[in-house]
PDB file of C-alpha atoms in Angstrom:
ATOM      1  CA  MET C   1     -54.211  -9.819-120.703  1.00 37.00           C
ATOM      2  CA  ALA C   2     -52.242 -11.246-117.733  1.00 42.00           C
ATOM      3  CA  ARG C   3     -48.498 -11.305-117.957  1.00 46.00           C
ATOM      4  CA  ARG C   4     -47.113 -14.902-118.058  1.00 47.00           C
ATOM      5  CA  ARG C   5     -44.751 -15.690-115.313  1.00 51.00           C
ATOM      6  CA  GLY C   6     -41.510 -17.442-115.931  1.00 52.00           C
ATOM      7  CA  SER C   7     -40.558 -20.984-114.748  1.00 60.00           C
ATOM      8  CA  PRO C   8     -40.095 -21.356-110.936  1.00 58.00           C
ATOM      9  CA  PHE C   9     -36.655 -22.836-111.507  1.00 69.00           C
ATOM     10  CA  THR C  10     -35.553 -19.742-113.420  1.00 74.00           C
ATOM     11  CA  GLY C  11     -36.619 -17.536-110.542  1.00 76.00           C
ATOM     12  CA  VAL C  12     -34.771 -19.690-108.063  1.00 82.00           C
ATOM     13  CA  SER C  13     -31.532 -19.568-110.130  1.00 85.00           C
ATOM     14  CA  ILE C  14     -31.757 -15.789-110.540  1.00 85.00           C
ATOM     15  CA  VAL C  15     -32.282 -15.160-106.720  1.00 85.00           C
ATOM     16  CA  PHE C  16     -29.719 -17.813-105.819  1.00 88.00           C
ATOM     17  CA  LEU C  17     -26.925 -16.319-108.039  1.00 88.00           C
ATOM     18  CA  LYS C  18     -27.715 -12.737-106.845  1.00 87.00           C
ATOM     19  CA  GLU C  19     -27.760 -13.736-103.141  1.00 87.00           C
ATOM     20  CA  PHE C  20     -24.729 -16.063-103.450  1.00 88.00           C
ATOM     21  CA  ALA C  21     -22.665 -13.284-105.050  1.00 88.00           C
ATOM     22  CA  ASP C  22     -23.801 -10.809-102.267  1.00 86.00           C
ATOM     23  CA  HIS C  23     -22.824 -13.289 -99.487  1.00 84.00           C
ATOM     24  CA  LEU C  24     -19.386 -14.048-100.920  1.00 84.00           C
ATOM     25  CA  GLY C  25     -18.597 -10.332-101.615  1.00 81.00           C
ATOM     26  CA  GLY C  26     -20.181  -8.891 -98.399  1.00 77.00           C
ATOM     27  CA  ALA C  27     -18.230  -7.540 -95.417  1.00 79.00           C
ATOM     28  CA  ARG C  28     -20.387  -9.786 -93.121  1.00 79.00           C
ATOM     29  CA  MET C  29     -19.198 -12.952 -94.756  1.00 77.00           C
ATOM     30  CA  LEU C  30     -15.653 -11.844 -94.578  1.00 81.00           C
ATOM     31  CA  VAL C  31     -15.927 -11.310 -90.777  1.00 81.00           C
ATOM     32  CA  LEU C  32     -17.591 -14.674 -90.213  1.00 78.00           C
ATOM     33  CA  GLU C  33     -15.083 -16.544 -92.430  1.00 77.00           C
ATOM     34  CA  TRP C  34     -12.103 -15.036 -90.576  1.00 81.00           C
ATOM     35  CA  LEU C  35     -13.624 -15.810 -87.223  1.00 79.00           C
ATOM     36  CA  MET C  36     -14.176 -19.414 -88.204  1.00 76.00           C
ATOM     37  CA  LEU C  37     -10.834 -19.713 -89.851  1.00 77.00           C
ATOM     38  CA  LEU C  38      -8.745 -18.321 -87.042  1.00 79.00           C
ATOM     39  CA  THR C  39     -10.600 -20.229 -84.437  1.00 76.00           C
ATOM     40  CA  GLY C  40     -10.620 -23.481 -86.225  1.00 74.00           C
ATOM     41  CA  ILE C  41      -6.884 -23.346 -87.306  1.00 76.00           C
ATOM     42  CA  GLY C  42      -5.876 -22.469 -83.780  1.00 75.00           C
ATOM     43  CA  ALA C  43      -7.666 -25.500 -82.381  1.00 73.00           C
ATOM     44  CA  VAL C  44      -6.155 -27.743 -85.102  1.00 75.00           C
ATOM     45  CA  TYR C  45      -2.684 -26.369 -84.496  1.00 74.00           C
ATOM     46  CA  THR C  46      -2.701 -27.211 -80.871  1.00 74.00           C
ATOM     47  CA  ALA C  47      -3.863 -30.738 -81.696  1.00 74.00           C
ATOM     48  CA  ILE C  48      -0.977 -31.113 -84.184  1.00 74.00           C
ATOM     49  CA  GLN C  49       1.546 -30.241 -81.471  1.00 73.00           C
ATOM     50  CA  ASP C  50       0.230 -33.211 -79.341  1.00 69.00           C
ATOM     51  CA  LEU C  51      -0.208 -35.650 -82.245  1.00 71.00           C
ATOM     52  CA  ARG C  52       3.336 -35.386 -83.735  1.00 68.00           C
ATOM     53  CA  THR C  53       4.489 -37.937 -81.253  1.00 65.00           C
ATOM     54  CA  THR C  54       1.807 -40.505 -82.038  1.00 61.00           C
ATOM     55  CA  THR C  55       2.168 -40.706 -85.886  1.00 55.00           C
ATOM     56  CA  SER C  56       3.097 -44.336 -85.827  1.00 53.00           C
ATOM     57  CA  GLN C  57       0.719 -45.651 -83.060  1.00 62.00           C
ATOM     58  CA  ASP C  58      -2.679 -44.064 -84.130  1.00 65.00           C
ATOM     59  CA  PRO C  59      -4.372 -45.721 -87.189  1.00 71.00           C
ATOM     60  CA  PHE C  60      -6.722 -42.802 -87.401  1.00 76.00           C
ATOM     61  CA  LEU C  61      -4.312 -39.848 -86.916  1.00 77.00           C
ATOM     62  CA  PHE C  62      -6.164 -37.432 -89.195  1.00 80.00           C
ATOM     63  CA  LEU C  63      -9.480 -38.005 -87.501  1.00 83.00           C
ATOM     64  CA  ASP C  64      -7.757 -36.895 -84.262  1.00 81.00           C
ATOM     65  CA  LEU C  65      -7.130 -33.526 -85.874  1.00 82.00           C
ATOM     66  CA  PHE C  66     -10.888 -32.922 -85.644  1.00 84.00           C
ATOM     67  CA  THR C  67     -11.476 -34.209 -82.134  1.00 83.00           C
ATOM     68  CA  HIS C  68      -8.326 -33.722 -80.107  1.00 78.00           C
ATOM     69  CA  SER C  69      -8.370 -30.895 -77.552  1.00 75.00           C
ATOM     70  CA  ARG C  70      -5.910 -29.243 -75.237  1.00 71.00           C
ATOM     71  CA  ASP C  71      -6.513 -26.518 -72.732  1.00 71.00           C
ATOM     72  CA  PRO C  72      -7.326 -23.777 -73.156  1.00 70.00           C
ATOM     73  CA  LEU C  73      -8.700 -24.482 -76.683  1.00 72.00           C
ATOM     74  CA  PRO C  74     -11.409 -26.999 -77.376  1.00 79.00           C
ATOM     75  CA  SER C  75     -11.451 -29.503 -80.162  1.00 81.00           C
ATOM     76  CA  PHE C  76     -12.107 -28.416 -83.816  1.00 83.00           C
ATOM     77  CA  VAL C  77     -15.549 -30.100 -83.743  1.00 86.00           C
ATOM     78  CA  SER C  78     -16.494 -28.193 -80.590  1.00 85.00           C
ATOM     79  CA  VAL C  79     -15.490 -24.890 -82.189  1.00 84.00           C
ATOM     80  CA  LEU C  80     -17.624 -25.762 -85.286  1.00 87.00           C
ATOM     81  CA  ALA C  81     -20.641 -26.674 -83.116  1.00 88.00           C
ATOM     82  CA  PHE C  82     -20.371 -23.132 -81.615  1.00 87.00           C
ATOM     83  CA  LEU C  83     -19.556 -21.139 -84.746  1.00 87.00           C
ATOM     84  CA  ILE C  84     -21.764 -22.864 -87.474  1.00 91.00           C
ATOM     85  CA  PRO C  85     -25.017 -21.641 -85.853  1.00 92.00           C
ATOM     86  CA  LEU C  86     -23.641 -18.143 -85.533  1.00 90.00           C
ATOM     87  CA  MET C  87     -22.561 -18.112 -89.156  1.00 89.00           C
ATOM     88  CA  ALA C  88     -25.889 -19.485 -90.401  1.00 92.00           C
ATOM     89  CA  ILE C  89     -27.779 -16.999 -88.319  1.00 93.00           C
ATOM     90  CA  GLY C  90     -25.577 -14.174 -89.507  1.00 89.00           C
ATOM     91  CA  LEU C  91     -26.352 -15.095 -93.149  1.00 90.00           C
ATOM     92  CA  GLY C  92     -30.130 -15.493 -92.852  1.00 88.00           C
ATOM     93  CA  PHE C  93     -31.561 -13.246 -90.043  1.00 88.00           C
ATOM     94  CA  ASP C  94     -32.334 -10.417 -92.455  1.00 87.00           C
ATOM     95  CA  GLY C  95     -32.992 -12.300 -95.594  1.00 84.00           C
ATOM     96  CA  ILE C  96     -36.636 -11.178 -95.908  1.00 87.00           C
ATOM     97  CA  ASN C  97     -37.269  -8.421 -93.432  1.00 86.00           C
ATOM     98  CA  SER C  98     -34.469  -6.306 -94.919  1.00 84.00           C
ATOM     99  CA  GLU C  99     -36.185  -6.426 -98.284  1.00 82.00           C
ATOM    100  CA  MET C 100     -39.394  -5.326 -96.613  1.00 82.00           C
ATOM    101  CA  ASN C 101     -37.839  -2.571 -94.718  1.00 79.00           C
ATOM    102  CA  ARG C 102     -36.126  -1.240 -97.972  1.00 81.00           C
ATOM    103  CA  ARG C 103     -39.491  -1.424 -99.783  1.00 80.00           C
ATOM    104  CA  THR C 104     -37.853  -3.649-102.429  1.00 79.00           C
ATOM    105  CA  LEU C 105     -39.706  -6.913-101.777  1.00 77.00           C
ATOM    106  CA  SER C 106     -42.886  -5.821-103.656  1.00 74.00           C
ATOM    107  CA  ARG C 107     -40.848  -4.695-106.515  1.00 78.00           C
ATOM    108  CA  VAL C 108     -38.974  -8.045-106.761  1.00 76.00           C
ATOM    109  CA  LEU C 109     -42.181  -9.957-106.620  1.00 73.00           C
ATOM    110  CA  ALA C 110     -43.699  -7.703-109.281  1.00 72.00           C
ATOM    111  CA  GLN C 111     -41.149  -9.359-111.597  1.00 75.00           C
ATOM    112  CA  PRO C 112     -41.753 -12.836-112.985  1.00 74.00           C
ATOM    113  CA  ILE C 113     -40.503 -14.361-109.692  1.00 77.00           C
ATOM    114  CA  TYR C 114     -42.689 -16.532-107.400  1.00 80.00           C
ATOM    115  CA  ARG C 115     -42.686 -16.130-103.599  1.00 81.00           C
ATOM    116  CA  ASP C 116     -41.468 -19.639-103.139  1.00 82.00           C
ATOM    117  CA  ALA C 117     -38.718 -19.105-105.708  1.00 84.00           C
ATOM    118  CA  LEU C 118     -37.549 -16.102-103.825  1.00 87.00           C
ATOM    119  CA  LEU C 119     -37.489 -17.893-100.457  1.00 88.00           C
ATOM    120  CA  LEU C 120     -35.938 -21.076-101.851  1.00 90.00           C
ATOM    121  CA  GLY C 121     -33.321 -19.076-103.666  1.00 90.00           C
ATOM    122  CA  LYS C 122     -32.231 -17.143-100.579  1.00 91.00           C
ATOM    123  CA  PHE C 123     -32.045 -20.392 -98.611  1.00 93.00           C
ATOM    124  CA  LEU C 124     -30.047 -22.189-101.201  1.00 94.00           C
ATOM    125  CA  ALA C 125     -27.650 -19.271-101.512  1.00 93.00           C
ATOM    126  CA  GLY C 126     -26.904 -19.164 -97.830  1.00 92.00           C
ATOM    127  CA  LEU C 127     -26.536 -22.895 -97.717  1.00 94.00           C
ATOM    128  CA  ALA C 128     -24.108 -22.795-100.624  1.00 94.00           C
ATOM    129  CA  THR C 129     -22.180 -20.011 -98.878  1.00 92.00           C
ATOM    130  CA  LEU C 130     -21.946 -22.216 -95.731  1.00 92.00           C
ATOM    131  CA  ALA C 131     -20.858 -25.216 -97.834  1.00 92.00           C
ATOM    132  CA  VAL C 132     -18.055 -23.191 -99.605  1.00 90.00           C
ATOM    133  CA  ALA C 133     -16.780 -21.921 -96.209  1.00 88.00           C
ATOM    134  CA  LEU C 134     -16.821 -25.368 -94.589  1.00 90.00           C
ATOM    135  CA  ILE C 135     -15.259 -27.146 -97.555  1.00 91.00           C
ATOM    136  CA  THR C 136     -12.470 -24.599 -97.717  1.00 87.00           C
ATOM    137  CA  LEU C 137     -11.837 -25.026 -94.031  1.00 86.00           C
ATOM    138  CA  TRP C 138     -11.837 -28.778 -94.320  1.00 88.00           C
ATOM    139  CA  LEU C 139      -9.373 -28.764 -97.199  1.00 87.00           C
ATOM    140  CA  LEU C 140      -7.128 -26.309 -95.207  1.00 84.00           C
ATOM    141  CA  ILE C 141      -7.038 -28.757 -92.277  1.00 84.00           C
ATOM    142  CA  ILE C 142      -6.200 -31.690 -94.439  1.00 84.00           C
ATOM    143  CA  GLY C 143      -3.454 -29.749 -96.103  1.00 83.00           C
ATOM    144  CA  LEU C 144      -2.111 -28.529 -92.766  1.00 82.00           C
ATOM    145  CA  GLY C 145      -2.114 -32.056 -91.418  1.00 80.00           C
ATOM    146  CA  LEU C 146      -0.194 -33.327 -94.586  1.00 81.00           C
ATOM    147  CA  VAL C 147       2.466 -30.672 -94.185  1.00 80.00           C
ATOM    148  CA  THR C 148       2.971 -30.849 -90.462  1.00 78.00           C
ATOM    149  CA  LEU C 149       2.441 -34.532 -89.766  1.00 76.00           C
ATOM    150  CA  GLY C 150       3.958 -35.917 -92.958  1.00 75.00           C
ATOM    151  CA  VAL C 151       1.458 -38.840 -93.074  1.00 74.00           C
ATOM    152  CA  PRO C 152      -1.219 -38.972 -95.801  1.00 79.00           C
ATOM    153  CA  PRO C 153      -4.761 -39.996 -94.659  1.00 80.00           C
ATOM    154  CA  ASN C 154      -6.046 -43.372 -95.660  1.00 83.00           C
ATOM    155  CA  GLY C 155      -9.257 -43.788 -97.619  1.00 84.00           C
ATOM    156  CA  GLU C 156     -11.402 -44.471 -94.636  1.00 87.00           C
ATOM    157  CA  GLU C 157     -10.206 -41.378 -92.847  1.00 86.00           C
ATOM    158  CA  VAL C 158     -11.152 -39.254 -95.938  1.00 88.00           C
ATOM    159  CA  MET C 159     -14.532 -40.841 -96.139  1.00 91.00           C
ATOM    160  CA  ARG C 160     -15.281 -40.315 -92.426  1.00 91.00           C
ATOM    161  CA  SER C 161     -14.092 -36.685 -92.576  1.00 90.00           C
ATOM    162  CA  ALA C 162     -16.195 -36.067 -95.661  1.00 91.00           C
ATOM    163  CA  GLY C 163     -19.230 -37.527 -93.838  1.00 92.00           C
ATOM    164  CA  PHE C 164     -18.445 -35.126 -91.000  1.00 91.00           C
ATOM    165  CA  LEU C 165     -18.382 -32.184 -93.571  1.00 92.00           C
ATOM    166  CA  VAL C 166     -21.863 -33.234 -94.950  1.00 93.00           C
ATOM    167  CA  VAL C 167     -23.407 -33.503 -91.464  1.00 94.00           C
ATOM    168  CA  ALA C 168     -21.900 -29.979 -90.603  1.00 94.00           C
ATOM    169  CA  ILE C 169     -23.473 -28.611 -93.769  1.00 94.00           C
ATOM    170  CA  PHE C 170     -26.884 -30.140 -92.716  1.00 94.00           C
ATOM    171  CA  TYR C 171     -26.450 -28.629 -89.180  1.00 95.00           C
ATOM    172  CA  GLY C 172     -25.752 -25.251 -90.661  1.00 94.00           C
ATOM    173  CA  GLY C 173     -28.816 -25.584 -92.970  1.00 94.00           C
ATOM    174  CA  LEU C 174     -31.031 -26.138 -89.952  1.00 95.00           C
ATOM    175  CA  TRP C 175     -29.939 -22.883 -88.336  1.00 95.00           C
ATOM    176  CA  LEU C 176     -30.171 -21.099 -91.531  1.00 94.00           C
ATOM    177  CA  ALA C 177     -33.801 -22.147 -91.810  1.00 95.00           C
ATOM    178  CA  VAL C 178     -34.366 -20.943 -88.157  1.00 95.00           C
ATOM    179  CA  ALA C 179     -32.781 -17.468 -89.204  1.00 94.00           C
ATOM    180  CA  LEU C 180     -35.018 -17.266 -92.341  1.00 93.00           C
ATOM    181  CA  LEU C 181     -38.097 -18.247 -90.339  1.00 94.00           C
ATOM    182  CA  CYS C 182     -37.320 -15.435 -87.850  1.00 93.00           C
ATOM    183  CA  SER C 183     -36.779 -13.031 -90.779  1.00 92.00           C
ATOM    184  CA  VAL C 184     -40.217 -13.797 -92.127  1.00 91.00           C
ATOM    185  CA  LEU C 185     -42.028 -13.594 -88.759  1.00 91.00           C
ATOM    186  CA  PHE C 186     -40.367 -10.379 -87.545  1.00 90.00           C
ATOM    187  CA  ARG C 187     -40.260  -7.016 -89.361  1.00 87.00           C
ATOM    188  CA  SER C 188     -37.162  -5.817 -87.452  1.00 89.00           C
ATOM    189  CA  ALA C 189     -33.767  -7.411 -88.381  1.00 88.00           C
ATOM    190  CA  ALA C 190     -32.540  -6.808 -84.890  1.00 89.00           C
ATOM    191  CA  THR C 191     -35.509  -8.667 -83.428  1.00 92.00           C
ATOM    192  CA  SER C 192     -35.139 -11.646 -85.736  1.00 93.00           C
ATOM    193  CA  ALA C 193     -31.362 -11.871 -84.956  1.00 92.00           C
ATOM    194  CA  LEU C 194     -32.037 -11.728 -81.165  1.00 93.00           C
ATOM    195  CA  VAL C 195     -34.791 -14.438 -81.347  1.00 94.00           C
ATOM    196  CA  ALA C 196     -32.621 -16.693 -83.501  1.00 94.00           C
ATOM    197  CA  LEU C 197     -29.587 -16.305 -81.182  1.00 93.00           C
ATOM    198  CA  GLY C 198     -31.997 -16.852 -78.159  1.00 93.00           C
ATOM    199  CA  LEU C 199     -33.243 -20.086 -79.687  1.00 93.00           C
ATOM    200  CA  TRP C 200     -29.685 -21.163 -80.213  1.00 93.00           C
ATOM    201  CA  LEU C 201     -28.692 -20.458 -76.581  1.00 91.00           C
ATOM    202  CA  LEU C 202     -31.843 -22.258 -75.414  1.00 91.00           C
ATOM    203  CA  VAL C 203     -31.242 -25.509 -77.267  1.00 90.00           C
ATOM    204  CA  SER C 204     -27.402 -25.468 -76.817  1.00 88.00           C
ATOM    205  CA  VAL C 205     -26.867 -24.203 -73.320  1.00 86.00           C
ATOM    206  CA  LEU C 206     -30.187 -24.249 -71.307  1.00 90.00           C
ATOM    207  CA  TRP C 207     -31.813 -27.229 -72.823  1.00 90.00           C
ATOM    208  CA  PRO C 208     -29.500 -29.829 -70.928  1.00 88.00           C
ATOM    209  CA  LEU C 209     -30.574 -28.211 -67.657  1.00 90.00           C
ATOM    210  CA  ILE C 210     -34.265 -28.251 -68.556  1.00 91.00           C
ATOM    211  CA  VAL C 211     -34.016 -31.866 -69.554  1.00 89.00           C
ATOM    212  CA  HIS C 212     -32.502 -32.650 -66.141  1.00 87.00           C
ATOM    213  CA  PHE C 213     -35.397 -31.005 -64.356  1.00 88.00           C
ATOM    214  CA  ILE C 214     -38.009 -32.809 -66.558  1.00 89.00           C
ATOM    215  CA  VAL C 215     -36.466 -36.170 -65.906  1.00 85.00           C
ATOM    216  CA  ALA C 216     -36.339 -35.501 -62.224  1.00 82.00           C
ATOM    217  CA  ALA C 217     -40.003 -34.501 -62.210  1.00 83.00           C
ATOM    218  CA  VAL C 218     -41.068 -37.626 -64.170  1.00 82.00           C
ATOM    219  CA  TYR C 219     -38.857 -39.938 -62.184  1.00 77.00           C
ATOM    220  CA  PRO C 220     -38.605 -38.638 -58.660  1.00 75.00           C
ATOM    221  CA  PRO C 221     -35.439 -39.620 -56.721  1.00 67.00           C
ATOM    222  CA  ASP C 222     -35.786 -42.979 -55.050  1.00 63.00           C
ATOM    223  CA  PRO C 223     -34.594 -42.841 -51.318  1.00 61.00           C
ATOM    224  CA  LEU C 224     -33.156 -46.348 -51.438  1.00 56.00           C
ATOM    225  CA  GLN C 225     -31.277 -45.513 -54.735  1.00 57.00           C
ATOM    226  CA  ILE C 226     -29.742 -42.494 -53.117  1.00 54.00           C
ATOM    227  CA  LEU C 227     -28.922 -44.429 -49.940  1.00 53.00           C
ATOM    228  CA  PHE C 228     -27.103 -47.247 -51.718  1.00 53.00           C
ATOM    229  CA  GLY C 229     -25.540 -44.979 -54.362  1.00 53.00           C
ATOM    230  CA  GLY C 230     -27.228 -46.578 -57.395  1.00 54.00           C
ATOM    231  CA  GLY C 231     -27.134 -45.091 -60.871  1.00 57.00           C
ATOM    232  CA  PRO C 232     -30.108 -43.777 -62.874  1.00 64.00           C
ATOM    233  CA  SER C 233     -32.636 -46.292 -64.124  1.00 69.00           C
ATOM    234  CA  TYR C 234     -32.981 -47.356 -67.694  1.00 68.00           C
ATOM    235  CA  GLY C 235     -36.259 -45.396 -68.000  1.00 73.00           C
ATOM    236  CA  GLN C 236     -34.431 -42.194 -66.844  1.00 78.00           C
ATOM    237  CA  LEU C 237     -31.697 -42.766 -69.291  1.00 78.00           C
ATOM    238  CA  GLU C 238     -34.127 -43.363 -72.133  1.00 82.00           C
ATOM    239  CA  LEU C 239     -36.203 -40.206 -71.345  1.00 85.00           C
ATOM    240  CA  GLN C 240     -33.127 -38.156 -70.922  1.00 85.00           C
ATOM    241  CA  GLN C 241     -31.641 -39.174 -74.214  1.00 86.00           C
ATOM    242  CA  ALA C 242     -35.045 -38.732 -76.096  1.00 87.00           C
ATOM    243  CA  LEU C 243     -35.459 -35.136 -74.748  1.00 88.00           C
ATOM    244  CA  SER C 244     -31.819 -34.237 -75.340  1.00 89.00           C
ATOM    245  CA  ARG C 245     -32.140 -35.308 -79.044  1.00 88.00           C
ATOM    246  CA  LEU C 246     -34.678 -32.508 -79.572  1.00 90.00           C
ATOM    247  CA  SER C 247     -31.640 -30.239 -79.552  1.00 90.00           C
ATOM    248  CA  PRO C 248     -29.805 -29.968 -82.890  1.00 92.00           C
ATOM    249  CA  SER C 249     -26.530 -29.593 -80.976  1.00 91.00           C
ATOM    250  CA  THR C 250     -27.054 -33.101 -79.432  1.00 91.00           C
ATOM    251  CA  LEU C 251     -27.772 -34.512 -82.945  1.00 92.00           C
ATOM    252  CA  PHE C 252     -24.673 -32.914 -84.342  1.00 93.00           C
ATOM    253  CA  GLY C 253     -22.509 -33.995 -81.413  1.00 90.00           C
ATOM    254  CA  GLU C 254     -23.654 -37.653 -81.657  1.00 90.00           C
ATOM    255  CA  SER C 255     -23.106 -37.645 -85.392  1.00 91.00           C
ATOM    256  CA  MET C 256     -19.563 -36.452 -84.977  1.00 90.00           C
ATOM    257  CA  LEU C 257     -18.963 -38.989 -82.216  1.00 88.00           C
ATOM    258  CA  GLY C 258     -20.001 -41.874 -84.484  1.00 88.00           C
ATOM    259  CA  LEU C 259     -18.107 -40.631 -87.539  1.00 89.00           C
ATOM    260  CA  LEU C 260     -14.881 -39.408 -86.036  1.00 87.00           C
ATOM    261  CA  HIS C 261     -14.400 -42.000 -83.214  1.00 85.00           C
ATOM    262  CA  PRO C 262     -14.495 -45.327 -85.143  1.00 84.00           C
ATOM    263  CA  ALA C 263     -14.486 -47.261 -81.873  1.00 80.00           C
ATOM    264  CA  THR C 264     -17.958 -45.826 -80.922  1.00 80.00           C
ATOM    265  CA  ARG C 265     -20.473 -48.771 -81.054  1.00 76.00           C
ATOM    266  CA  ALA C 266     -23.494 -47.064 -79.543  1.00 76.00           C
ATOM    267  CA  LEU C 267     -24.904 -43.552 -78.988  1.00 77.00           C
ATOM    268  CA  GLY C 268     -27.192 -44.479 -76.033  1.00 67.00           C
ATOM    269  CA  PRO C 269     -27.421 -46.856 -73.131  1.00 62.00           C
ATOM    270  CA  ILE C 270     -26.765 -50.437 -73.905  1.00 61.00           C
ATOM    271  CA  PHE C 271     -26.995 -53.775 -71.986  1.00 53.00           C
ATOM    272  CA  ILE C 272     -24.079 -55.872 -70.974  1.00 54.00           C
ATOM    273  CA  GLU C 273     -25.651 -58.731 -73.112  1.00 51.00           C
ATOM    274  CA  GLN C 274     -25.130 -56.574 -76.247  1.00 49.00           C
ATOM    275  CA  LEU C 275     -21.447 -56.429 -75.742  1.00 54.00           C
ATOM    276  CA  GLN C 276     -20.948 -60.164 -75.757  1.00 54.00           C
ATOM    277  CA  GLY C 277     -18.610 -61.063 -78.511  1.00 52.00           C
ATOM    278  CA  ALA C 278     -17.555 -57.504 -79.248  1.00 54.00           C
ATOM    279  CA  VAL C 279     -13.885 -56.638 -79.229  1.00 54.00           C
ATOM    280  CA  MET C 280     -13.603 -53.534 -76.955  1.00 57.00           C
ATOM    281  CA  GLY C 281     -11.755 -50.734 -78.654  1.00 59.00           C
ATOM    282  CA  ALA C 282     -11.890 -52.245 -82.065  1.00 71.00           C
ATOM    283  CA  PRO C 283     -13.000 -49.781 -84.798  1.00 79.00           C
ATOM    284  CA  LEU C 284     -16.259 -50.224 -86.600  1.00 82.00           C
ATOM    285  CA  PRO C 285     -16.387 -50.401 -90.390  1.00 86.00           C
ATOM    286  CA  LEU C 286     -17.318 -47.298 -92.149  1.00 86.00           C
ATOM    287  CA  GLY C 287     -20.700 -48.671 -93.164  1.00 87.00           C
ATOM    288  CA  GLN C 288     -21.644 -49.533 -89.672  1.00 87.00           C
ATOM    289  CA  SER C 289     -20.731 -46.180 -88.421  1.00 88.00           C
ATOM    290  CA  LEU C 290     -22.866 -44.556 -91.104  1.00 90.00           C
ATOM    291  CA  LEU C 291     -25.749 -46.716 -89.958  1.00 90.00           C
ATOM    292  CA  LEU C 292     -25.133 -45.641 -86.429  1.00 89.00           C
ATOM    293  CA  VAL C 293     -25.410 -41.891 -87.221  1.00 91.00           C
ATOM    294  CA  TRP C 294     -28.066 -42.103 -89.848  1.00 92.00           C
ATOM    295  CA  PRO C 295     -30.970 -41.300 -87.536  1.00 91.00           C
ATOM    296  CA  GLN C 296     -29.141 -38.221 -86.268  1.00 92.00           C
ATOM    297  CA  ALA C 297     -28.326 -36.961 -89.771  1.00 93.00           C
ATOM    298  CA  THR C 298     -31.883 -37.649 -90.847  1.00 94.00           C
ATOM    299  CA  GLY C 299     -33.106 -35.670 -87.905  1.00 93.00           C
ATOM    300  CA  LEU C 300     -31.085 -32.616 -88.884  1.00 94.00           C
ATOM    301  CA  VAL C 301     -32.345 -32.766 -92.446  1.00 94.00           C
ATOM    302  CA  ALA C 302     -35.994 -33.375 -91.366  1.00 94.00           C
ATOM    303  CA  GLY C 303     -35.783 -30.424 -88.907  1.00 93.00           C
ATOM    304  CA  THR C 304     -34.448 -28.178 -91.765  1.00 95.00           C
ATOM    305  CA  ILE C 305     -37.350 -29.167 -93.989  1.00 94.00           C
ATOM    306  CA  VAL C 306     -40.003 -28.662 -91.284  1.00 95.00           C
ATOM    307  CA  LEU C 307     -38.635 -25.174 -90.490  1.00 94.00           C
ATOM    308  CA  PHE C 308     -38.419 -24.158 -94.110  1.00 94.00           C
ATOM    309  CA  VAL C 309     -41.967 -25.290 -94.720  1.00 93.00           C
ATOM    310  CA  ILE C 310     -43.198 -23.240 -91.768  1.00 94.00           C
ATOM    311  CA  ALA C 311     -41.219 -20.207 -93.094  1.00 93.00           C
ATOM    312  CA  TYR C 312     -42.857 -20.838 -96.523  1.00 91.00           C
ATOM    313  CA  ILE C 313     -46.319 -20.890 -95.101  1.00 92.00           C
ATOM    314  CA  ALA C 314     -45.779 -17.721 -93.092  1.00 91.00           C
ATOM    315  CA  PHE C 315     -44.212 -15.955 -96.121  1.00 89.00           C
ATOM    316  CA  GLN C 316     -47.089 -17.013 -98.380  1.00 86.00           C
ATOM    317  CA  ARG C 317     -49.586 -15.358 -95.894  1.00 85.00           C
ATOM    318  CA  ARG C 318     -47.450 -12.227 -95.409  1.00 79.00           C
ATOM    319  CA  GLU C 319     -48.637  -8.886 -96.900  1.00 74.00           C
ATOM    320  CA  VAL C 320     -45.778  -7.570 -98.966  1.00 67.00           C
ATOM    321  CA  ARG C 321     -47.196  -4.448-100.561  1.00 63.00           C
ATOM    322  CA  ALA C 322     -45.428  -1.306 -99.699  1.00 51.00           C
TER     323      ALA C 322
END
């Protein structure tokens, strides 16, 4: 008589709790947390030194804590755009292949746990770990701003910074899905880590250069345009923006621009006619800013789902017997 398996939700919860405890108590998580904490707090501290003199003039002072930069340190948002992928890849690059290399994967699946429950539990545990780290860092920044600036944030600033936090978690989830996919596809943990890091460097550093060459190939330079010093055409701008948005870093950067800079009214090329009647420099309401960044946030979530589904299909076809 075949043994009856348990509920998939029970398997997910078991894997989630075990992996979540391992992440929070592991030395790897401790190193990543301190790296993010020290770098982020350093960027915010330098911003606070410059913002102390503008407490009465700036209506969105707390949002400037996230976006203000001063040489040699970048802004806090720029630091997160660099560190979140590293943290997500560090949490997920050996999620599956380490089990296979230790010959424990077949033993785990011999228990009443489905394959999809195992993969989903590992993903949710990594995402929860990222969320805990980011929420803790967000609360520390808010507290540091309250202590040093002496001005409490208003309701809109809290909502905008909370929206930034949610998008940052989505951004980390996408790179966690990339790491898990590499962990399923490659037997060696070192190979999966190198491939995931290579993809991150490709879309974050090299992709803007590749986009430039693609646009130049599709729209060759016009000699008259070069002679009279004209700017790029609307078609060039549209193609460049569409290709750039294939990068998660671009989607994350545009989301942060729309949420943390209330005066942002568009994230792409606009016509002069569209600016008629607009008060330049006036902040947008929170609802309008959310509508502005909704496509970017949806793109991050959709990319996460697609990558996880690919990892799920590959894992279902993988031979796991020792």
